[in-house]
Amino acid sequence: MNIAPNSYSRTRKRLLAAAASVAVAGAIGVGALTSGTSPVLADAVRVEAPQVPSFADVVERVSPAVVSVKVKAKIQPTADDGSDDQDGLDNLPNNPQLRRFFKEFRGFGDQGGQNDEGHRRFGHRDRNNGQPRPVAQGSGFFISEDGYLVTNNHVVEEGTAFTVVTNDGKELDAKLVGTDPRTDLAVLKVDGGGKFTYVDFADDSKVRVGDWVVAVGNPFGLGGTVTAGIVSARGRDIGAGPYDDFLQIDASVNRGNSGGPTFNLNGQVVGINTAIFSPSGGSVGIAFDIPASTARQVVGDLMKNGAVQRGWLGVEIQPVTSDIAESLGLKSNNGALVSSAQDDGPGKKAGITAGDVITQVDGKDVASPKELARLIGAYSPGKPVDVTVWRDGKSQTVKVDLGKLPASDKQASNDQQQQPAAPAKPDTLADLGLTVTKSENGKGLVVTDVDPDSDAADRGIQPGDVITAVNSTEVNGTEDVTKAMTEAVKSGRKAVLMQITRDDNNRFVALPVAKG
């Protein structure tokens, strides 16, 4: 059958239209072809993941207890010599590491702002007309309802006037109750202002490395700022003082956080921010906190007495190395080796002598010199304690009535100044790599030369040192040293312990002995 051209064209168009309708229906669903409907769109992406714990509840409860501390000092006008007084650190002890920590960490009132001439504003003392001016700005926190608060000693040490700014912006005057430079703690008291929200110290013995912590403070003068992290380490010694036992945290801590608290998730203070390690001056995730156990004891004493009174043993000590332990017949290198006992100290009065290794105090093991300092410092002056020492190859216990720690650490000194070596014929201790001569007063051997390739050189013995004893036996000649070495070999020991005097200070050095 023949189809006319026009009919064929119309039929073809109808077939194409039908095919297109089927294709659209397959793409968007048949329902979309119904008059008055819209295409059905897919839902937005949503992932059902475990929820990370929030710190908001902790922060909401503890923030009212955290304050900013502003410190002013009345300083007499002086000519501006451009030195800027080393950022106000002139009065710190001459300890480069301590100065670096505090210089990097300290928060100043104007945060080191500069004027058009590029000078720090707080450096122009000739313009303050003798009025109190800002010298520092840090953080603190209330520990009692009636207004006692804790901060760092290095925040307030130069101050004569103190102001605290609460979380809601109120400014309140405070007075200084007491400070303890040895632990870098201070207590202030706000009078008036009603009742304050306060926080308590945690039992930091239960703090574990990896626990979550929250730091709240006043970095760079910004006001209440919260950062979070974990406890990175315990028992850190950063060389800041004799009682170093810091918690290390990785929460962001910067200048101005000094004196601020670090909380656990129960809202208790586990530590107080006191220093950071930072090559750049900003946070790199290494901050150090005074542990709550230390702060609780010190703060309690400051609130009660305005000062901290610590027990004093009156001995100079040094670590027990593996070589020293071997030379003394000790099974481990725990303990603290007494390098000298001060003449007026309670330790010497009780019979403790140079060469003793203190291993226990009242039955508590002494792991290191730092541990001994903390144990003794925790007792009150006058407290009788049992001190266990290792002497002559055996343990013995002496009872010591602790004294009061002097205001500044006393250094032991000999009654007689070290005399120069007398012109005498040098002798050699070939096995030790030493050349020696008798001292002028006949007590000890003066080292005149040290073989640079010897064990003695490796352990720091220098010309001018005086060997006063070997294995607790006085030395007056080379024969005494040789005898001590022979006895050490016979008893199976691999080293002898030499007592060395240098610049009126004693120390002990263990030197290996050759077995013949």
XYZ file of C-alpha atoms in Angstrom:
516
model
C 0.000 0.000 0.000
C 1.279 3.405 -0.885
C 1.388 6.234 1.706
C 1.295 9.830 0.675
C 4.307 11.958 1.591
C 2.369 14.269 3.947
C 0.834 11.332 5.856
C 4.275 9.739 6.278
C 5.673 12.920 7.754
C 2.848 13.284 10.249
C 3.149 9.640 11.302
C 6.937 9.995 11.840
C 6.476 13.062 14.086
C 3.928 11.239 16.254
C 6.284 8.276 16.725
C 9.217 10.534 17.714
C 7.076 12.460 20.215
C 5.921 9.227 21.850
C 9.479 7.968 22.169
C 10.556 11.253 23.799
C 7.736 11.018 26.324
C 8.788 7.524 27.326
C 12.395 8.663 27.767
C 11.398 11.573 30.014
C 9.122 9.378 32.072
C 11.964 6.932 32.629
C 14.304 9.732 33.722
C 12.128 11.597 36.243
C 9.415 9.107 37.125
C 5.973 8.671 35.681
C 4.411 10.732 38.441
C 6.179 13.812 37.140
C 4.152 13.626 33.969
C 1.009 14.255 35.945
C -0.141 17.771 35.534
C 0.796 20.199 38.416
C 3.612 18.117 40.048
C 7.394 18.833 40.544
C 10.470 16.549 40.285
C 11.386 14.623 43.520
C 14.859 15.800 44.811
C 17.370 13.665 46.853
C 17.968 14.442 50.594
C 21.098 16.443 51.702
C 24.088 14.377 52.790
C 24.022 13.434 56.474
C 26.481 11.176 58.283
C 25.586 9.383 61.512
C 28.972 9.524 63.316
C 29.908 9.150 67.008
C 29.616 12.493 68.809
C 32.865 14.011 70.146
C 32.577 14.983 73.864
C 31.899 18.692 74.301
C 33.695 20.854 76.870
C 30.872 23.392 76.945
C 29.332 22.196 80.218
C 32.697 22.325 82.025
C 33.558 25.735 80.615
C 30.163 27.175 81.524
C 30.578 26.167 85.154
C 34.237 27.094 85.737
C 34.632 30.284 83.674
C 33.150 32.601 86.361
C 35.963 31.512 88.706
C 38.749 32.506 86.272
C 39.973 36.117 86.219
C 42.475 38.360 84.488
C 45.161 39.824 86.744
C 46.490 43.313 85.989
C 49.648 44.401 87.774
C 50.937 47.946 88.209
C 54.119 49.236 89.811
C 55.213 52.683 90.953
C 58.625 53.192 89.390
C 60.718 56.326 89.644
C 61.249 58.161 86.351
C 64.564 57.423 84.668
C 66.206 58.546 81.489
C 65.286 56.399 78.520
C 68.507 54.752 77.488
C 66.831 52.584 74.899
C 67.627 49.394 76.776
C 63.972 48.833 77.732
C 65.163 47.192 80.956
C 65.165 43.798 79.262
C 61.366 43.661 79.365
C 61.370 44.055 83.160
C 63.348 40.875 83.825
C 66.333 42.494 85.579
C 65.294 41.181 88.995
C 65.038 37.535 87.948
C 67.789 35.159 89.099
C 70.727 34.909 86.719
C 69.385 31.738 85.097
C 69.279 32.045 81.282
C 66.769 29.230 80.872
C 64.454 30.664 83.519
C 64.695 34.139 81.970
C 63.880 32.720 78.538
C 60.825 30.877 79.821
C 59.427 33.941 81.586
C 60.297 36.382 78.808
C 58.503 34.251 76.224
C 55.552 33.503 78.469
C 54.911 36.745 80.286
C 51.907 38.862 79.281
C 52.377 42.656 79.473
C 49.537 45.127 79.780
C 49.970 46.600 76.320
C 51.272 43.293 74.892
C 54.421 44.938 73.654
C 52.697 47.494 71.455
C 54.850 50.009 69.604
C 54.621 53.703 68.892
C 55.646 55.516 65.735
C 59.315 55.376 66.762
C 59.218 51.595 67.196
C 59.773 51.654 70.982
C 57.729 49.491 73.342
C 55.337 51.831 75.116
C 56.053 50.546 78.619
C 59.723 51.375 78.144
C 59.272 55.167 78.434
C 59.480 55.587 82.171
C 60.277 59.284 81.975
C 56.659 59.984 80.978
C 54.791 58.282 83.810
C 55.466 61.018 86.401
C 56.013 58.406 89.115
C 52.482 57.036 88.782
C 51.813 53.282 88.882
C 52.041 51.870 85.409
C 51.190 48.459 83.957
C 54.077 46.034 84.203
C 52.403 42.654 83.720
C 49.125 40.980 82.923
C 48.255 37.372 83.570
C 45.534 35.064 84.771
C 44.271 33.635 88.039
C 41.339 31.820 89.636
C 39.294 31.987 92.826
C 39.763 29.192 95.356
C 37.363 30.473 98.013
C 33.980 32.144 98.165
C 35.397 35.112 100.094
C 37.866 36.161 97.379
C 41.187 34.330 97.712
C 42.706 33.671 94.310
C 45.839 32.005 92.909
C 48.235 33.215 90.220
C 51.958 32.996 89.395
C 54.661 34.720 91.417
C 56.309 35.990 88.233
C 53.073 37.786 87.314
C 52.894 39.806 90.547
C 56.510 40.016 91.723
C 57.142 43.561 90.462
C 53.720 44.893 91.399
C 52.557 47.383 93.994
C 48.899 47.505 92.898
C 46.729 44.656 91.644
C 43.393 44.558 89.828
C 41.394 41.470 88.868
C 38.882 41.488 86.043
C 36.119 38.917 86.420
C 34.470 36.955 83.646
C 31.577 39.442 83.500
C 33.913 42.439 83.187
C 33.965 43.745 86.765
C 37.256 45.260 87.938
C 38.118 44.669 91.591
C 41.133 45.753 93.631
C 43.162 43.001 95.266
C 45.955 42.824 97.805
C 48.942 40.498 97.840
C 48.728 37.844 100.563
C 51.987 36.012 99.910
C 54.340 34.588 97.303
C 56.576 31.551 96.909
C 59.251 32.122 94.246
C 60.536 28.549 94.516
C 57.289 27.165 93.071
C 56.264 30.365 91.228
C 52.970 30.685 93.109
C 51.217 33.679 94.644
C 47.937 34.338 96.454
C 45.847 37.521 96.149
C 42.737 38.545 98.126
C 39.778 40.547 96.841
C 37.874 42.362 99.577
C 34.238 43.098 98.854
C 32.423 42.255 95.659
C 30.113 39.683 97.257
C 30.465 35.936 97.022
C 32.650 34.500 94.285
C 32.348 31.362 92.220
C 35.415 29.274 93.076
C 37.021 25.997 92.064
C 38.899 23.253 93.886
C 42.108 21.344 93.269
C 42.006 17.834 91.839
C 43.892 14.786 93.076
C 46.603 14.957 90.434
C 47.947 11.533 91.419
C 45.017 10.181 89.393
C 45.851 12.256 86.324
C 47.027 10.058 83.462
C 48.945 10.898 80.335
C 46.331 11.200 77.597
C 43.550 12.641 79.800
C 41.550 15.524 78.335
C 42.185 18.941 79.930
C 40.830 22.465 79.392
C 42.925 25.607 79.940
C 41.129 28.891 80.703
C 42.970 32.205 80.843
C 43.819 35.593 79.453
C 46.249 35.142 76.531
C 47.615 38.392 75.112
C 45.128 40.350 77.230
C 42.159 39.096 75.202
C 40.114 38.098 78.243
C 38.487 34.748 78.978
C 39.783 32.266 76.411
C 39.370 28.491 76.417
C 41.666 25.924 74.828
C 41.658 22.137 75.089
C 44.186 19.340 74.812
C 45.566 16.367 76.669
C 48.125 15.698 79.378
C 51.300 15.028 77.399
C 53.658 14.002 80.215
C 54.167 14.051 83.969
C 57.129 14.911 86.187
C 58.839 17.314 83.796
C 62.000 19.088 85.002
C 62.580 22.324 83.048
C 65.343 23.736 85.246
C 63.147 26.458 86.744
C 63.732 25.520 90.389
C 64.539 22.830 92.937
C 60.961 21.545 93.075
C 60.316 21.063 89.357
C 57.619 18.426 88.861
C 55.527 19.869 86.053
C 52.618 18.458 84.103
C 53.098 18.923 80.370
C 49.973 19.664 78.317
C 49.372 20.364 74.638
C 46.450 22.783 75.054
C 47.291 26.124 73.432
C 48.876 28.329 76.112
C 50.400 31.737 75.383
C 51.696 34.859 77.122
C 49.049 36.089 79.498
C 47.926 32.562 80.429
C 50.419 32.642 83.323
C 48.642 31.758 86.549
C 45.580 30.416 84.776
C 44.069 27.035 85.645
C 43.952 23.803 83.684
C 40.824 21.759 84.425
C 39.880 18.129 84.147
C 36.441 17.216 82.799
C 35.037 17.355 86.348
C 35.852 21.063 86.601
C 38.721 20.563 89.064
C 42.115 22.245 88.735
C 44.800 19.723 87.806
C 47.520 22.312 87.188
C 48.448 25.993 86.945
C 49.979 27.330 83.720
C 53.449 28.638 84.462
C 55.719 28.240 81.411
C 55.816 27.258 77.767
C 58.523 26.023 75.483
C 58.496 28.080 72.318
C 61.274 29.074 69.916
C 58.900 31.624 68.368
C 57.266 33.023 71.509
C 53.870 31.564 70.612
C 52.229 28.264 71.435
C 53.744 25.180 69.842
C 51.799 22.724 71.977
C 54.288 22.360 74.846
C 53.113 23.997 78.075
C 54.022 23.270 81.694
C 51.701 23.306 84.704
C 52.424 23.353 88.427
C 50.592 20.207 89.620
C 47.600 20.574 91.909
C 49.249 18.652 94.770
C 52.095 21.180 94.938
C 49.759 24.148 94.593
C 47.364 22.932 97.292
C 50.115 22.692 99.907
C 51.838 25.967 98.989
C 48.608 27.948 98.678
C 47.428 26.663 102.042
C 50.630 27.882 103.705
C 50.435 31.262 101.966
C 46.836 31.795 103.076
C 47.708 30.822 106.643
C 51.136 32.364 107.141
C 51.823 34.567 104.120
C 54.947 32.465 103.433
C 56.003 28.857 102.999
C 58.227 27.198 105.590
C 60.085 24.135 104.363
C 62.265 21.566 106.003
C 66.011 21.781 105.392
C 68.535 18.952 105.445
C 71.625 21.079 104.786
C 73.443 18.911 102.258
C 74.554 19.369 98.673
C 73.621 16.472 96.437
C 74.210 15.123 92.947
C 72.700 12.317 90.840
C 73.823 8.721 91.177
C 75.033 7.631 87.756
C 75.405 4.017 86.695
C 79.178 4.292 87.126
C 78.810 5.754 90.610
C 76.344 3.029 91.587
C 78.803 0.402 90.340
C 81.664 1.942 92.308
C 79.614 1.914 95.516
C 78.110 -1.540 95.081
C 74.564 -0.246 94.622
C 72.143 -2.325 92.574
C 70.522 0.704 90.926
C 71.232 4.372 90.302
C 68.339 5.560 92.471
C 69.043 7.942 95.319
C 70.931 11.184 95.899
C 74.691 11.291 96.459
C 75.816 13.714 99.168
C 78.674 15.764 97.743
C 79.057 17.812 100.934
C 77.297 18.395 104.247
C 77.106 22.000 105.415
C 78.759 22.734 108.732
C 75.688 24.410 110.203
C 73.200 21.973 108.661
C 71.072 19.428 110.510
C 72.308 16.645 108.225
C 75.923 16.956 109.324
C 74.877 17.241 112.984
C 73.036 13.926 112.584
C 76.079 12.232 111.062
C 75.452 12.457 107.298
C 78.743 12.853 105.460
C 80.012 13.379 101.926
C 79.872 10.138 99.968
C 76.638 8.922 101.559
C 73.834 8.026 99.173
C 70.412 8.952 100.565
C 67.998 6.215 99.478
C 64.927 6.774 101.694
C 63.237 9.405 103.860
C 60.797 8.032 106.440
C 60.535 4.847 104.414
C 59.772 6.625 101.114
C 62.144 5.745 98.302
C 64.310 8.539 96.905
C 64.555 8.191 93.132
C 66.682 11.276 92.423
C 68.037 14.502 93.922
C 64.868 16.322 92.807
C 62.766 13.750 94.605
C 64.802 14.226 97.789
C 64.351 18.006 97.608
C 60.577 17.610 97.239
C 60.330 15.095 100.069
C 62.333 17.199 102.517
C 60.598 20.413 101.439
C 57.209 18.873 102.202
C 58.086 18.583 105.918
C 57.861 21.416 108.425
C 61.015 22.744 110.102
C 61.797 20.874 113.301
C 60.210 17.663 112.055
C 62.277 14.567 112.976
C 62.717 12.212 110.007
C 64.516 8.929 109.448
C 67.039 9.210 106.623
C 68.383 5.968 105.174
C 71.850 6.172 103.626
C 74.109 3.744 101.779
C 77.553 3.864 103.352
C 80.516 1.459 103.232
C 78.524 -1.112 101.266
C 75.490 -1.274 103.566
C 72.358 0.666 104.524
C 71.982 2.491 107.802
C 69.430 4.941 109.155
C 70.030 8.231 110.961
C 67.432 10.447 112.619
C 67.546 14.088 111.552
C 65.714 17.033 113.086
C 65.082 19.146 109.996
C 66.017 22.806 110.056
C 64.315 25.762 108.373
C 65.189 26.331 104.747
C 67.124 29.624 104.546
C 65.695 32.509 102.561
C 68.309 31.854 99.873
C 69.907 28.519 99.183
C 73.139 28.252 101.129
C 76.178 26.900 99.423
C 78.640 24.825 101.351
C 82.118 26.286 101.615
C 85.357 25.020 103.048
C 86.877 26.782 106.008
C 90.158 27.117 104.132
C 90.454 28.404 100.625
C 91.993 26.060 98.120
C 95.716 26.640 98.013
C 97.712 26.577 94.807
C 99.698 23.452 94.147
C 103.111 23.353 95.761
C 106.052 23.018 93.447
C 106.636 19.295 93.749
C 107.562 16.457 91.470
C 104.502 15.320 89.529
C 103.368 11.723 89.846
C 101.289 9.823 87.324
C 98.220 7.676 87.683
C 98.690 6.088 84.274
C 95.673 3.801 84.479
C 93.452 6.825 85.057
C 95.146 9.187 82.604
C 96.051 11.694 85.336
C 99.190 13.538 86.346
C 99.034 14.734 89.959
C 101.087 16.378 92.678
C 100.615 16.695 96.416
C 98.755 19.776 97.585
C 100.584 22.407 99.597
C 98.799 21.520 102.831
C 99.434 17.809 102.268
C 95.732 16.929 101.961
C 94.712 15.601 98.597
C 96.291 15.430 95.155
C 96.182 18.341 92.716
C 95.550 17.332 89.107
C 98.164 18.985 86.900
C 97.413 17.268 83.589
C 94.681 15.102 82.087
C 95.094 12.766 79.123
C 92.486 14.046 76.614
C 91.744 10.460 75.523
C 91.156 9.160 79.046
C 87.972 8.336 80.977
C 88.939 11.093 83.415
C 88.737 13.687 80.627
C 85.420 12.259 79.437
C 84.008 12.683 82.940
C 85.077 16.307 83.243
C 88.161 16.140 85.469
C 90.338 19.185 84.795
C 93.780 20.462 85.785
C 93.430 22.281 89.094
C 90.932 19.795 90.534
C 91.895 18.325 93.891
C 91.323 14.623 94.560
C 90.482 14.485 98.265
C 89.189 10.938 98.650
C 88.738 7.652 96.795
C 85.968 5.285 97.890
C 85.481 7.376 101.072
C 89.187 7.018 102.011
C 91.265 10.185 102.337
C 93.965 10.612 99.709
C 97.380 12.031 100.614
C 99.476 10.352 97.936
C 99.266 8.280 94.774
C 99.722 5.124 96.827
C 96.332 5.773 98.446
C 94.686 5.900 95.018
C 96.467 2.748 93.867
C 95.431 0.891 97.026
C 91.771 1.902 96.595
C 91.830 0.740 92.981
C 93.333 -2.626 93.936
C 90.709 -3.186 96.624
C 87.947 -2.293 94.168
C 89.201 -4.910 91.701
C 89.430 -7.564 94.445
C 85.817 -6.886 95.484
C 84.621 -7.255 91.905
C 83.830 -3.596 91.265
C 84.485 -2.000 87.920
C 84.989 1.595 89.107
C 86.261 3.729 91.959
C 84.498 6.813 93.322
C 86.671 9.925 93.495
C 85.770 12.963 95.558
C 86.848 16.076 93.662
C 87.087 19.641 94.961
C 86.868 22.538 92.528
C 86.291 26.194 93.437
C 85.428 25.175 97.016
C 82.682 22.827 95.777
C 82.674 19.050 96.114
C 81.474 16.510 93.604
C 81.971 12.807 92.957
C 83.235 11.155 89.792
C 83.308 7.413 89.089
C 86.313 6.207 87.085
C 86.647 2.695 85.621
C 89.534 0.592 86.855
C 91.540 -1.848 84.763
C 91.565 -5.456 85.906
C 95.131 -6.753 86.020
